[in-house]
mmCIF file of C-alpha atoms in Angstrom:
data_model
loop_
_atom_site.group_PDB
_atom_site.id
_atom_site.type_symbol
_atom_site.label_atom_id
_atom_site.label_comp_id
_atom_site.label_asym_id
_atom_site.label_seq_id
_atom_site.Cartn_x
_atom_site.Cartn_y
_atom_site.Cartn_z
ATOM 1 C CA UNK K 1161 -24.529 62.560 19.711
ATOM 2 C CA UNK K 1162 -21.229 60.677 20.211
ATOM 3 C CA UNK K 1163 -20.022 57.610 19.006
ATOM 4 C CA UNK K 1164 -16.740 55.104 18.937
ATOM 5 C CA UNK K 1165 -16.007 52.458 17.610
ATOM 6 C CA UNK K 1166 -14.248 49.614 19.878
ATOM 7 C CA UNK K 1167 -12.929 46.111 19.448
ATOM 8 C CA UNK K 1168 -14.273 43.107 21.726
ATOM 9 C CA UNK K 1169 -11.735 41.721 22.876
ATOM 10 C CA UNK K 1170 -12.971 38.794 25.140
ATOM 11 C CA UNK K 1171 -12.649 35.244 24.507
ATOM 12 C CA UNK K 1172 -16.799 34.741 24.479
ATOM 13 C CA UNK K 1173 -18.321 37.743 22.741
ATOM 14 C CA UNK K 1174 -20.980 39.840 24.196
ATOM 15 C CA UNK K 1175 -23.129 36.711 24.451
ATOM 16 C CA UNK K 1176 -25.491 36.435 27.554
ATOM 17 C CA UNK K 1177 -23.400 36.472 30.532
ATOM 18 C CA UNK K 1178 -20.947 39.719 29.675
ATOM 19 C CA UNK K 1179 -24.322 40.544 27.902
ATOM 20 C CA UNK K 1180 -26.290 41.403 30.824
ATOM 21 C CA UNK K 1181 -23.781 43.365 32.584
ATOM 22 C CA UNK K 1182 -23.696 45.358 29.696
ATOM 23 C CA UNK K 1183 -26.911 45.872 29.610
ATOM 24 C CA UNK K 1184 -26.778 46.835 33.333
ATOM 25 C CA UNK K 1185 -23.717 49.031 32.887
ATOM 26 C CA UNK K 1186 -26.219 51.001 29.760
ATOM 27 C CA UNK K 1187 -29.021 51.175 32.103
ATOM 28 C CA UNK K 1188 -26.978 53.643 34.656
ATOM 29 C CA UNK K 1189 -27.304 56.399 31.838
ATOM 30 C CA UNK K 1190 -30.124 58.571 31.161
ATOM 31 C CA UNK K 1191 -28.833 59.066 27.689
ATOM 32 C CA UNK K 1192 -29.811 56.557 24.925
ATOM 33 C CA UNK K 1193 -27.042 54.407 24.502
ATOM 34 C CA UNK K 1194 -27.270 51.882 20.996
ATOM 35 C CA UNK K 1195 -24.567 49.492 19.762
ATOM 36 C CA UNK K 1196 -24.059 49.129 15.948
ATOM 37 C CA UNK K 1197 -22.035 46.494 14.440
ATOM 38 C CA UNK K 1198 -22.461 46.282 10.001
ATOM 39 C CA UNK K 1199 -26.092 47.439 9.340
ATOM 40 C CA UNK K 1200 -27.551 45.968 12.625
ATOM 41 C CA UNK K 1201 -28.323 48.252 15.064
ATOM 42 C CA UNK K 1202 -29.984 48.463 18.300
ATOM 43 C CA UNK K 1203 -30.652 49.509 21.885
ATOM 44 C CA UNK K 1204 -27.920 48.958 24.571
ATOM 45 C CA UNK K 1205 -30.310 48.555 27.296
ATOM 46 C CA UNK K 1206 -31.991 45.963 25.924
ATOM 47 C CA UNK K 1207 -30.529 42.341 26.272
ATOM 48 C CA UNK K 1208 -32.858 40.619 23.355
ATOM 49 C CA UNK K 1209 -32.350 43.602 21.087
ATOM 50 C CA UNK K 1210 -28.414 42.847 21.838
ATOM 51 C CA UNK K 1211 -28.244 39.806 21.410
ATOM 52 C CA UNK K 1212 -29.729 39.953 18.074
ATOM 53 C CA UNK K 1213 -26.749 41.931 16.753
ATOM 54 C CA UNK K 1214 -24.964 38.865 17.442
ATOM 55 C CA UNK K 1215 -21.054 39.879 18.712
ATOM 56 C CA UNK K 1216 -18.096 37.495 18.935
ATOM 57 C CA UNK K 1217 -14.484 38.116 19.754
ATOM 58 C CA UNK K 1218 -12.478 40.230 17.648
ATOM 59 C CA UNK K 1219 -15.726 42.184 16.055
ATOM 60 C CA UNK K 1220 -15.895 45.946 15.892
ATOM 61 C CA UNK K 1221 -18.518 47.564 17.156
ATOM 62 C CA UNK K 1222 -19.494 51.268 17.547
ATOM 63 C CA UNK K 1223 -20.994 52.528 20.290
ATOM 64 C CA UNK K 1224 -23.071 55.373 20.209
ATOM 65 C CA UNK K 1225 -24.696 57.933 22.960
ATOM 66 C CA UNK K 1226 -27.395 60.731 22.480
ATOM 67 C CA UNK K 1227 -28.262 62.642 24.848
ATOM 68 C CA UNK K 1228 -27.885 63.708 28.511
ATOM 69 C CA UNK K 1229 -24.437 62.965 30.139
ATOM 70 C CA UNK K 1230 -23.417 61.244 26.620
ATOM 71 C CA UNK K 1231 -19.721 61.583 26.781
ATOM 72 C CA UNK K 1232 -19.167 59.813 30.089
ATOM 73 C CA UNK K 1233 -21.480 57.130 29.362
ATOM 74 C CA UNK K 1234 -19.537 56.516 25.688
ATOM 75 C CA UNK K 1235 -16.267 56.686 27.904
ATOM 76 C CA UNK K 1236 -17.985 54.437 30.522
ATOM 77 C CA UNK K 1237 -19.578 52.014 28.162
ATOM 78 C CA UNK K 1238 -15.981 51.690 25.956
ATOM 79 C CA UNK K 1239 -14.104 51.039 29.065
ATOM 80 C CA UNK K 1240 -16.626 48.706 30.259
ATOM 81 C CA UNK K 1241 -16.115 46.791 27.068
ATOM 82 C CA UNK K 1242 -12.028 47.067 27.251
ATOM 83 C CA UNK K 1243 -12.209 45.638 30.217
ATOM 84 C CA UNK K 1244 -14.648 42.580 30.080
ATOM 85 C CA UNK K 1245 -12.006 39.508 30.260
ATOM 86 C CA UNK K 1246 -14.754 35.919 30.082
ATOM 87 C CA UNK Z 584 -24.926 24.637 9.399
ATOM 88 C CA UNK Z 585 -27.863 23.578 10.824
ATOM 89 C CA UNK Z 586 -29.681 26.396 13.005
ATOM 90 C CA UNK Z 587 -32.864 25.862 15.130
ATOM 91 C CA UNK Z 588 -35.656 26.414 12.753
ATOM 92 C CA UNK Z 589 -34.307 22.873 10.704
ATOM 93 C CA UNK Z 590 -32.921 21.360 13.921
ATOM 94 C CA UNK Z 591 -36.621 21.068 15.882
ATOM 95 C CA UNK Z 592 -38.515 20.340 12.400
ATOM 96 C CA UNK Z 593 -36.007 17.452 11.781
ATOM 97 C CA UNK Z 594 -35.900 16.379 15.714
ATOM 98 C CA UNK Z 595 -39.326 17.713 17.037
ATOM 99 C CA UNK Z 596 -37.094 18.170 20.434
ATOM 100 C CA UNK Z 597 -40.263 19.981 21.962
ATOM 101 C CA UNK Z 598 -42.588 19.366 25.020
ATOM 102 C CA UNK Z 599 -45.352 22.012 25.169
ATOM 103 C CA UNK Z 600 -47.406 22.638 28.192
ATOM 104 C CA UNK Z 601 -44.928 21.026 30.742
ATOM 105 C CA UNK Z 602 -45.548 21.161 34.603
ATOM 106 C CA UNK Z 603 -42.338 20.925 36.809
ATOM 107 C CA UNK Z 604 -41.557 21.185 40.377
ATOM 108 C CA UNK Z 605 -38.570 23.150 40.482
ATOM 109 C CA UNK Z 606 -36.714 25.501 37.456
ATOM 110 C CA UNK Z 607 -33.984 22.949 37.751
ATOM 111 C CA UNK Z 608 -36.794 20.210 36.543
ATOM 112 C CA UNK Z 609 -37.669 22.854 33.861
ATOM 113 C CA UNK Z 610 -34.527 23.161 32.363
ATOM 114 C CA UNK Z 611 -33.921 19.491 32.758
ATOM 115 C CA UNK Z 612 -37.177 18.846 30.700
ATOM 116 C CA UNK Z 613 -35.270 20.774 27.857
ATOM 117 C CA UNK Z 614 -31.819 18.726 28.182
ATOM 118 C CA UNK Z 615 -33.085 15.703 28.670
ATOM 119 C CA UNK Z 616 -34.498 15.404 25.047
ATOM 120 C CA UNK Z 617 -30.907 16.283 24.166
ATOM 121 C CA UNK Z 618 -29.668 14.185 26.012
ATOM 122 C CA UNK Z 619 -31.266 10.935 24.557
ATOM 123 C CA UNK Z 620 -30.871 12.343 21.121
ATOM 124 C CA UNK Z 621 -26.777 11.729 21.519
ATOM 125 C CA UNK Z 622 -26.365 15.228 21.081
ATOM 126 C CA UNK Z 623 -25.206 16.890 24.774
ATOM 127 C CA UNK Z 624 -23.449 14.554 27.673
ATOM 128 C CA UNK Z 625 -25.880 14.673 31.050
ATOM 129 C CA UNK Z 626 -22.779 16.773 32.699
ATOM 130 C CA UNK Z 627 -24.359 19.840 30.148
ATOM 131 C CA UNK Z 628 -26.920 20.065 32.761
ATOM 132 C CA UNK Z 629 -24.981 19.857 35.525
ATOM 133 C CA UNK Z 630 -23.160 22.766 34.226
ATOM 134 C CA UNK Z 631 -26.109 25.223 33.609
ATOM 135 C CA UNK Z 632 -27.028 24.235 37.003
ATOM 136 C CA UNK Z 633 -23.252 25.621 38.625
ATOM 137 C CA UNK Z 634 -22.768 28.084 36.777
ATOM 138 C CA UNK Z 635 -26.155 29.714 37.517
ATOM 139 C CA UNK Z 636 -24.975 29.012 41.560
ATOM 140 C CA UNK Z 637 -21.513 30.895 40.802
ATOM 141 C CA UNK Z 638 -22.608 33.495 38.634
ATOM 142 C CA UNK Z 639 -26.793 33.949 39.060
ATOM 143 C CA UNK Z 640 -28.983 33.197 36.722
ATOM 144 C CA UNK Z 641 -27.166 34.563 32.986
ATOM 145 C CA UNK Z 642 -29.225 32.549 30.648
ATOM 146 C CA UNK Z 643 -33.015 34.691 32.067
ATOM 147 C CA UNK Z 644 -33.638 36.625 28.452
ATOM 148 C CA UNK Z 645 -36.598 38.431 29.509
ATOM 149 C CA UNK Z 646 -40.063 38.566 31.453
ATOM 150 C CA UNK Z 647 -41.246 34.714 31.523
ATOM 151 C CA UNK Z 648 -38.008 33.352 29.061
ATOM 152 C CA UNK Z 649 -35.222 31.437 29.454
ATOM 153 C CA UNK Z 650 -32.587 30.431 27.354
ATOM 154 C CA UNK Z 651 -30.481 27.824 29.200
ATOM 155 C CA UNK Z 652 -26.818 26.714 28.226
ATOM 156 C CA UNK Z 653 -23.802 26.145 29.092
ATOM 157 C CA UNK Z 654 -20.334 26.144 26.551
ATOM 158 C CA UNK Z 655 -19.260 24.310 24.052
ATOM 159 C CA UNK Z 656 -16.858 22.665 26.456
ATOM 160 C CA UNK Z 657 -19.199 21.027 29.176
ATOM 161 C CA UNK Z 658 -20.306 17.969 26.862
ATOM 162 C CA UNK Z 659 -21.913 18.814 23.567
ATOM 163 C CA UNK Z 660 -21.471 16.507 20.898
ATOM 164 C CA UNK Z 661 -23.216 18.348 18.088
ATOM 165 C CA UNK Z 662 -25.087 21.744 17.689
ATOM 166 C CA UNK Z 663 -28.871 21.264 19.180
ATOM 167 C CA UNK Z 664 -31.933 22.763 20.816
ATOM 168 C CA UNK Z 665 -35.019 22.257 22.374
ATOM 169 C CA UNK Z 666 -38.052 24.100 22.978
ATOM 170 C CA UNK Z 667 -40.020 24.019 26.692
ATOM 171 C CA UNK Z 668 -43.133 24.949 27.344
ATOM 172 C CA UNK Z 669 -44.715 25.717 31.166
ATOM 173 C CA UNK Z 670 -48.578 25.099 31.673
ATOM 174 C CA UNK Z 671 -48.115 27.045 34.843
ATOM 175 C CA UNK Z 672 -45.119 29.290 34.767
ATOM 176 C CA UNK Z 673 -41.865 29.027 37.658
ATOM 177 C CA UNK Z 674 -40.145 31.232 39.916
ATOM 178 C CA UNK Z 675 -36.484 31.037 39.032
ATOM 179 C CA UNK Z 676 -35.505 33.839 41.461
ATOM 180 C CA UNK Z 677 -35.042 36.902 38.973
ATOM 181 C CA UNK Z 678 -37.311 39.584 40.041
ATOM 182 C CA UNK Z 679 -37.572 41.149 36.793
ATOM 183 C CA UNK Z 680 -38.454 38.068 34.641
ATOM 184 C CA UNK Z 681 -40.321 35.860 37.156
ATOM 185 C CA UNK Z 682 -42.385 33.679 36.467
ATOM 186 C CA UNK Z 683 -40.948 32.019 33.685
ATOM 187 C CA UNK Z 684 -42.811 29.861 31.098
ATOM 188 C CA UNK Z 685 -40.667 29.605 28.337
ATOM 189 C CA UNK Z 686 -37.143 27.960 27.934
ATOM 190 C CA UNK Z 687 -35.330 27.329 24.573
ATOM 191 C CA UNK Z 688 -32.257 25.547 24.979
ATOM 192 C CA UNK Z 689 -29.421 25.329 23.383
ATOM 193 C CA UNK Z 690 -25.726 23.661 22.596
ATOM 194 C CA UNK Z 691 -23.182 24.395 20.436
ATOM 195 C CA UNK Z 692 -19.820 23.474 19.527
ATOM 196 C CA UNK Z 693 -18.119 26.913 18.949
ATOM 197 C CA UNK Z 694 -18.665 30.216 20.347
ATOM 198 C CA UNK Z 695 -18.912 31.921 17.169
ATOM 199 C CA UNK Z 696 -21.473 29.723 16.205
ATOM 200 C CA UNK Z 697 -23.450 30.538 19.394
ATOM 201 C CA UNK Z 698 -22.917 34.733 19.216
ATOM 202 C CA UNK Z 699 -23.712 34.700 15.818
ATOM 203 C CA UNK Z 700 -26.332 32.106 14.677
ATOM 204 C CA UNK Z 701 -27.904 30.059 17.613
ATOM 205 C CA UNK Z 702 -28.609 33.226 19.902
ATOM 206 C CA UNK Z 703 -29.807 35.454 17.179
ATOM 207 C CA UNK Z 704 -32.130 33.153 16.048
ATOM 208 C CA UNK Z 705 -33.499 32.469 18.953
ATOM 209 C CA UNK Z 706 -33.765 36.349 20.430
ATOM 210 C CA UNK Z 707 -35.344 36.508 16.473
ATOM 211 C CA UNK Z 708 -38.122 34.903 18.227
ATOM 212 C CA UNK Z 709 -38.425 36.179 21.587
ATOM 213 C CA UNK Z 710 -38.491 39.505 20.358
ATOM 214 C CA UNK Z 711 -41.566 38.765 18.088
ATOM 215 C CA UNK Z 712 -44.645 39.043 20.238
ATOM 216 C CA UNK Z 713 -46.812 37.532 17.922
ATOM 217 C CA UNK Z 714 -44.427 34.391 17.771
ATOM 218 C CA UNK Z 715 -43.922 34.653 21.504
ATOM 219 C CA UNK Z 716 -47.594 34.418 22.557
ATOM 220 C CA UNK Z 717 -48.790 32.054 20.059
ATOM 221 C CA UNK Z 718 -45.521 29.599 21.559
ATOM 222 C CA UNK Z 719 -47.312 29.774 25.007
ATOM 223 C CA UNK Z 720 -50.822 29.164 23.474
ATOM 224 C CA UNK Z 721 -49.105 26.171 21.311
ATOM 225 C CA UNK Z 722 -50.603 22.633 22.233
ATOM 226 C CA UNK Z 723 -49.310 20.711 19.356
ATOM 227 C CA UNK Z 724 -46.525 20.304 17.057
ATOM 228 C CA UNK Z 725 -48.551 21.628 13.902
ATOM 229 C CA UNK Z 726 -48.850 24.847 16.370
ATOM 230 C CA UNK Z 727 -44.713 25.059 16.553
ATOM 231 C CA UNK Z 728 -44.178 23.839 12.675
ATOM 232 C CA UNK Z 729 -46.203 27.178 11.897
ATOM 233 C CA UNK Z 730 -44.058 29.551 13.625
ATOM 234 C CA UNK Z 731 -40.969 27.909 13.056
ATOM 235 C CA UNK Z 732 -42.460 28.701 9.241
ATOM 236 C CA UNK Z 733 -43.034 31.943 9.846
ATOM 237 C CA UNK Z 734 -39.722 32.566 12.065
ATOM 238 C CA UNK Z 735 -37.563 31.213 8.522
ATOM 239 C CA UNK Z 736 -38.831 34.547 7.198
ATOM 240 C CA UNK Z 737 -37.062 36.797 9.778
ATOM 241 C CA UNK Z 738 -33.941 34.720 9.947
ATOM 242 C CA UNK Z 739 -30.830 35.082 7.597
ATOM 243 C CA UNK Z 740 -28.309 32.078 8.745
ATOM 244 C CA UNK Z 741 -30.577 29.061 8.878
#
């Protein structure tokens, strides 16, 4: 298992539009993929179990991998959330 | 701050068992009672309706849901929802989700507000599938007032 934690830095927050291209992006990998942010934590492939965590700009979040191909899909999924810009 | 569970008791901004020609009629069932509250400007539809034609159709949550919306910045004038119901469910084009019977909208006036109350209370919901199929069953408003009472349980920000 790997896991980092990451800022989000866009203006909206993982909220349903950057949301489901997350979701999308976690879907590519075999591996289970969950995002934690405080005590809540849930699926990454998943867009109602996402949203439920609830992520705005500026939050930290960890993202966490387990199993096969788990370091490129942590360095995939933290880039992927670098990078998001709505 | 006022989140959905007190907002529909206080408002009763649902229509259950709707029929609608298109999903644009759907979702215009949904802002329409916003609308005429005061609450959202009739450009808030408009926008749900462009932005779904620029960037496909963001607000499907999951097989037969919807949660349409647009920001804070396309004409709301204070935090609101409503709650749609389809007698016979709609085709919005998303292969995955069609056909879609459900729709909670929303507006809000901050995205903060949005992320961290309005959305998670209403994926609170979707994600129960008790609550979910009893809202599809639900003929009358008694039928809503009882989940909303038993969604207050599962919800920390109301």
């Amino acid at each position: 298992m790997v896991e980092r934690e990451i800022q989000v830095v866009n203006p909206t927050g993982l909220h349903t539009r950057p949301g489901h291209k997350f979701i999308a992006e976690a879907k590519k990998h075999s591996c289970d993929i969950f995002v934690q942010k405080g005590d809540k934590k849930f699926s990454a492939k998943s867009l109602l179990k996402l949203m439920k965590i609830g992520i705005s700009q500026g939050d930290l979040i960890k993202i966490i991998c387990n199993g096969e191909g788990e370091n490129a899909a942590l360095e995939n999924m933290c880039e992927f959330v670098a990078n998001l810009k709505d | 701050m006022s989140g959905i569970i007190s907002y529909l008791k206080e408002n009763k901004t649902v229509l259950l068992q709707q029929q609608a020609a298109s999903w644009q009629d759907a979702v215009k069932l949904g802002t329409d009672m916003l609308v005429e509250k005061g609450d959202i400007e009739p450009s808030y539809f408009e926008s749900i309706i462009e932005k779904s034609r620029e960037m496909g159709l963001y607000f499907i949550l999951g097989p037969g849901m919807a949660m349409p919306h647009a920001r804070p910045e396309d004409g709301v004038n204070s935090n609101s929802f409503a709650l749609v119901t389809l007698k016979d469910p709609i085709n919005f084009g998303d292969a995955d989700n069609d056909p879609i019977d459900l729709l909670v909208t929303f507006a809000v006036k901050d995205a903060k507000f949005q992320n961290e109350v309005a959305i998670v209370q209403i994926v609170t919901l979707l994600d129960e599938e008790d609550l979910v199929e009893r809202l599809r069953k639900a003929t009358k408003w008694s039928d809503i007032e009882s989940i909303l009472n038993d969604l207050e349980g599962l919800i920390e920000n109301e």
